């Protein structure tokens, strides 16, 4: 199967947009990601999928911890910055939960210890055991067919 056709099909699955953050001796590292999934309630586990070429891979392996911040529709510039698509003019300030950096004003942030690591094809899955979370009000930034968007609620009208 053609790679472009596979990517085109997978892009039809609408997602939110997150920034994954971690902290190592050299400092904080962040990257934009939409491959996030909540996987278990008891125990509370989530997973992320990191390209084996991303700098984030070795950072998470070194720290053994990461945070996932769900971006709001007011944070397009943050997403583009951490995807390397466009640099922000001002320095990025981080908040911290249990000494792990998170993106301020994100809709929610989930802070994890790495529980299990699986290299799967050209990506690595980091299953995280949730240590703490924070939640804020707002509307999500979305990603569909390679483009950013906003959430639109539909009203069900009964005939
Ligand atoms: P870099 O490319 O070096 O860093 C990314 C950017 O973050 C750079 O601009 C850097 O300057 C900035 N940055 C990092 N740390 C800091 C800091 N402390 N302060 C200020 N700026 C900082 N890739 C995946 O592997 N998995 C995914 O699920 C995924 N989903 C994506 C979803 C979307 C919507 C987009 C647009 C991209 C996605 N990517 C994903 C691609 C990924 O975001 C990029 O390939 C990214 O550049 C990889 O980052 P890196 O760790 O290699 O580091």
Short mmCIF file of C-alpha atoms and ligand atoms in Angstrom, two decimals:
data_model
loop_
_atom_site.label_atom_id
_atom_site.label_comp_id
_atom_site.label_asym_id
_atom_site.label_seq_id
_atom_site.Cartn_x
_atom_site.Cartn_y
_atom_site.Cartn_z
CA UNK A 1 0.00 0.00 0.00
CA UNK A 2 1.16 3.51 -0.84
CA UNK A 3 2.38 5.48 2.25
CA UNK A 4 0.66 8.66 1.12
CA UNK A 5 -2.68 6.83 0.80
CA UNK A 6 -2.26 5.41 4.33
CA UNK A 7 -1.47 8.89 5.71
CA UNK A 8 -4.44 10.38 3.86
CA UNK A 9 -6.79 7.76 5.35
CA UNK A 10 -5.41 8.15 8.91
CA UNK A 11 -5.81 11.92 8.60
CA UNK A 12 -9.57 11.40 8.32
CA UNK A 13 -9.57 10.50 12.03
CA UNK A 14 -10.06 13.84 13.81
CA UNK A 15 -7.98 14.31 16.96
CA UNK A 16 -7.22 16.92 19.56
CA UNK A 17 -3.71 18.38 19.70
CA UNK A 18 -1.32 17.96 22.63
CA UNK A 19 2.13 19.11 23.62
CA UNK A 20 4.25 16.45 25.31
CA UNK A 21 6.81 17.83 27.76
CA UNK A 22 9.58 16.36 29.84
CA UNK A 23 12.60 17.59 31.80
CA UNK A 24 16.17 16.30 31.67
CA UNK A 25 19.46 17.73 33.00
CA UNK A 26 19.82 19.96 29.91
CA UNK A 27 16.37 21.45 30.53
CA UNK A 28 12.76 21.20 29.36
CA UNK A 29 11.88 19.67 25.97
CA UNK A 30 8.47 19.87 24.30
CA UNK A 31 6.90 18.53 21.09
CA UNK A 32 3.45 18.64 19.50
CA UNK A 33 1.66 15.28 19.23
CA UNK A 34 -1.79 13.96 18.40
CA UNK A 35 -1.04 10.25 18.95
CA UNK A 36 -2.41 10.17 22.49
CA UNK A 37 -4.82 7.68 24.03
CA UNK A 38 -6.31 7.08 27.46
CA UNK A 39 -6.09 3.31 27.98
CA UNK A 40 -7.06 2.24 31.53
CA UNK A 41 -9.03 3.57 34.52
CA UNK A 42 -7.75 1.08 37.17
CA UNK A 43 -4.83 1.67 37.16
CA UNK A 44 -4.91 5.02 35.38
CA UNK A 45 -2.80 4.60 32.24
CA UNK A 46 -2.37 6.65 29.05
CA UNK A 47 -0.12 6.23 26.03
CA UNK A 48 1.74 8.38 23.50
CA UNK A 49 3.46 7.37 20.28
CA UNK A 50 6.81 9.01 19.46
CA UNK A 51 8.61 8.86 16.11
CA UNK A 52 11.94 7.06 16.61
CA UNK A 53 13.68 10.03 14.91
CA UNK A 54 12.25 12.63 17.35
CA UNK A 55 14.56 14.19 19.93
CA UNK A 56 11.79 13.58 22.46
CA UNK A 57 12.48 9.82 22.38
CA UNK A 58 15.79 9.92 24.25
CA UNK A 59 14.57 12.70 26.54
CA UNK A 60 11.67 10.58 27.84
CA UNK A 61 13.92 7.51 28.09
CA UNK A 62 16.31 9.59 30.23
CA UNK A 63 13.72 11.26 32.48
CA UNK A 64 11.29 8.34 32.83
CA UNK A 65 8.49 10.93 33.08
CA UNK A 66 6.35 13.00 30.75
CA UNK A 67 3.33 15.30 30.69
CA UNK A 68 0.66 15.62 28.00
CA UNK A 69 -1.14 19.00 27.74
CA UNK A 70 -4.35 19.14 25.65
CA UNK A 71 -4.31 22.43 23.73
CA UNK A 72 -7.22 24.85 23.48
CA UNK A 73 -8.30 26.64 20.31
CA UNK A 74 -6.43 29.70 21.69
CA UNK A 75 -3.10 27.80 21.48
CA UNK A 76 -2.52 27.29 17.74
CA UNK A 77 0.77 29.23 17.99
CA UNK A 78 1.95 26.87 20.78
CA UNK A 79 1.16 23.81 18.64
CA UNK A 80 2.99 25.24 15.63
CA UNK A 81 5.98 26.20 17.79
CA UNK A 82 6.40 22.73 19.33
CA UNK A 83 5.96 21.07 15.91
CA UNK A 84 8.78 23.21 14.53
CA UNK A 85 6.31 24.80 12.06
CA UNK A 86 6.69 28.39 13.28
CA UNK A 87 8.79 29.85 16.11
CA UNK A 88 7.12 32.02 18.73
CA UNK A 89 8.66 35.43 19.36
CA UNK A 90 8.53 35.30 23.15
CA UNK A 91 10.15 32.73 25.45
CA UNK A 92 7.85 29.86 26.45
CA UNK A 93 6.94 29.77 30.14
CA UNK A 94 6.01 26.41 31.67
CA UNK A 95 3.93 25.55 34.74
CA UNK A 96 4.95 22.55 36.83
CA UNK A 97 3.13 19.64 38.46
CA UNK A 98 5.31 17.37 40.62
CA UNK A 99 8.36 19.06 39.00
CA UNK A 100 7.23 17.98 35.51
CA UNK A 101 6.67 20.87 33.04
CA UNK A 102 3.20 21.43 31.53
CA UNK A 103 1.76 24.03 29.11
CA UNK A 104 -0.02 26.84 31.02
CA UNK A 105 -3.77 27.26 30.28
CA UNK A 106 -4.07 23.93 28.45
CA UNK A 107 -7.53 22.31 28.68
CA UNK A 108 -6.02 19.52 30.77
CA UNK A 109 -2.56 18.23 31.59
CA UNK A 110 -1.73 14.66 32.53
CA UNK A 111 1.55 13.98 34.32
CA UNK A 112 2.98 10.44 34.16
CA UNK A 113 5.75 8.05 35.13
CA UNK A 114 6.78 5.77 32.24
CA UNK A 115 5.32 2.35 33.09
CA UNK A 116 6.09 0.39 29.90
CA UNK A 117 7.93 1.13 26.62
CA UNK A 118 7.30 -0.65 23.32
CA UNK A 119 9.14 0.00 20.09
CA UNK A 120 6.53 -0.68 17.42
CA UNK A 121 7.67 -0.18 13.82
CA UNK A 122 9.07 3.33 13.35
CA UNK A 123 7.47 4.67 16.57
CA UNK A 124 7.82 3.99 20.30
CA UNK A 125 4.84 3.74 22.64
CA UNK A 126 5.34 5.07 26.16
CA UNK A 127 2.61 3.82 28.47
CA UNK A 128 2.37 6.27 31.35
CA UNK A 129 1.06 5.72 34.87
CA UNK A 130 -0.86 8.88 35.76
CA UNK A 131 0.57 10.76 38.77
CA UNK A 132 -1.58 13.90 38.67
CA UNK A 133 -3.77 16.01 36.39
CA UNK A 134 -4.97 19.61 36.02
CA UNK A 135 -8.10 20.81 34.20
CA UNK A 136 -9.15 24.22 32.76
CA UNK A 137 -12.19 25.50 30.87
CA UNK A 138 -12.09 26.18 27.14
CA UNK A 139 -12.60 24.64 23.71
CA UNK A 140 -10.21 22.24 21.95
CA UNK A 141 -7.80 22.75 19.09
CA UNK A 142 -8.47 19.95 16.56
CA UNK A 143 -6.52 18.32 13.71
CA UNK A 144 -8.17 16.81 10.61
CA UNK A 145 -6.75 16.01 7.18
CA UNK A 146 -3.50 17.80 8.01
CA UNK A 147 -5.25 21.02 9.05
CA UNK A 148 -5.98 22.68 12.38
CA UNK A 149 -9.58 23.43 13.33
CA UNK A 150 -12.05 24.08 16.13
CA UNK A 151 -14.80 22.08 17.76
CA UNK A 152 -18.38 22.67 16.62
CA UNK A 153 -21.17 21.20 18.72
CA UNK A 154 -24.17 19.77 16.86
CA UNK A 155 -27.71 20.04 18.20
CA UNK A 156 -29.84 16.94 17.81
CA UNK A 157 -33.25 18.02 16.61
CA UNK A 158 -35.91 15.33 17.06
CA UNK A 159 -38.47 15.25 14.20
P1 LIG B 1 12.47 19.53 17.92
O1 LIG B 1 11.96 19.38 16.53
O2 LIG B 1 13.84 20.02 18.14
O3 LIG B 1 11.49 20.46 18.81
C1 LIG B 1 10.21 20.79 18.42
C2 LIG B 1 10.03 22.28 18.59
O4 LIG B 1 9.85 22.58 19.98
C3 LIG B 1 11.22 23.12 18.12
O5 LIG B 1 10.70 24.24 17.39
C4 LIG B 1 11.88 23.57 19.42
O6 LIG B 1 12.45 24.87 19.29
C5 LIG B 1 10.70 23.63 20.38
N1 LIG B 1 11.08 23.41 21.78
C6 LIG B 1 11.43 22.22 22.36
N2 LIG B 1 11.70 22.41 23.65
C7 LIG B 1 11.53 23.73 23.93
C8 LIG B 1 11.66 24.56 25.10
N3 LIG B 1 12.06 24.06 26.27
N4 LIG B 1 11.35 25.87 25.01
C9 LIG B 1 10.95 26.42 23.83
N5 LIG B 1 10.83 25.70 22.68
C10 LIG B 1 11.12 24.38 22.72
N6 LIG B 1 5.35 13.38 16.12
C11 LIG B 1 5.32 12.22 16.84
O7 LIG B 1 6.37 11.58 17.02
N7 LIG B 1 4.16 11.75 17.41
C12 LIG B 1 2.97 12.41 17.25
O8 LIG B 1 1.94 11.97 17.80
C13 LIG B 1 2.97 13.61 16.49
N8 LIG B 1 1.82 14.28 16.28
C14 LIG B 1 1.84 15.49 15.63
C15 LIG B 1 0.63 16.19 15.51
C16 LIG B 1 0.59 17.41 14.85
C17 LIG B 1 -0.72 18.16 14.75
C18 LIG B 1 1.80 17.94 14.31
C19 LIG B 1 1.78 19.27 13.61
C20 LIG B 1 3.01 17.24 14.42
C21 LIG B 1 3.03 16.01 15.10
N9 LIG B 1 4.23 15.28 15.26
C22 LIG B 1 4.21 14.09 15.95
C23 LIG B 1 5.49 15.79 14.70
C24 LIG B 1 6.37 16.47 15.79
O9 LIG B 1 5.66 17.49 16.49
C25 LIG B 1 7.62 17.13 15.14
O10 LIG B 1 8.28 16.18 14.33
C26 LIG B 1 8.57 17.70 16.19
O11 LIG B 1 9.44 18.63 15.57
C27 LIG B 1 9.41 16.64 16.88
O12 LIG B 1 10.12 17.27 17.93
P2 LIG B 1 11.56 16.80 18.42
O13 LIG B 1 11.38 16.11 19.74
O14 LIG B 1 12.29 16.04 17.36
O15 LIG B 1 12.32 18.17 18.73
#
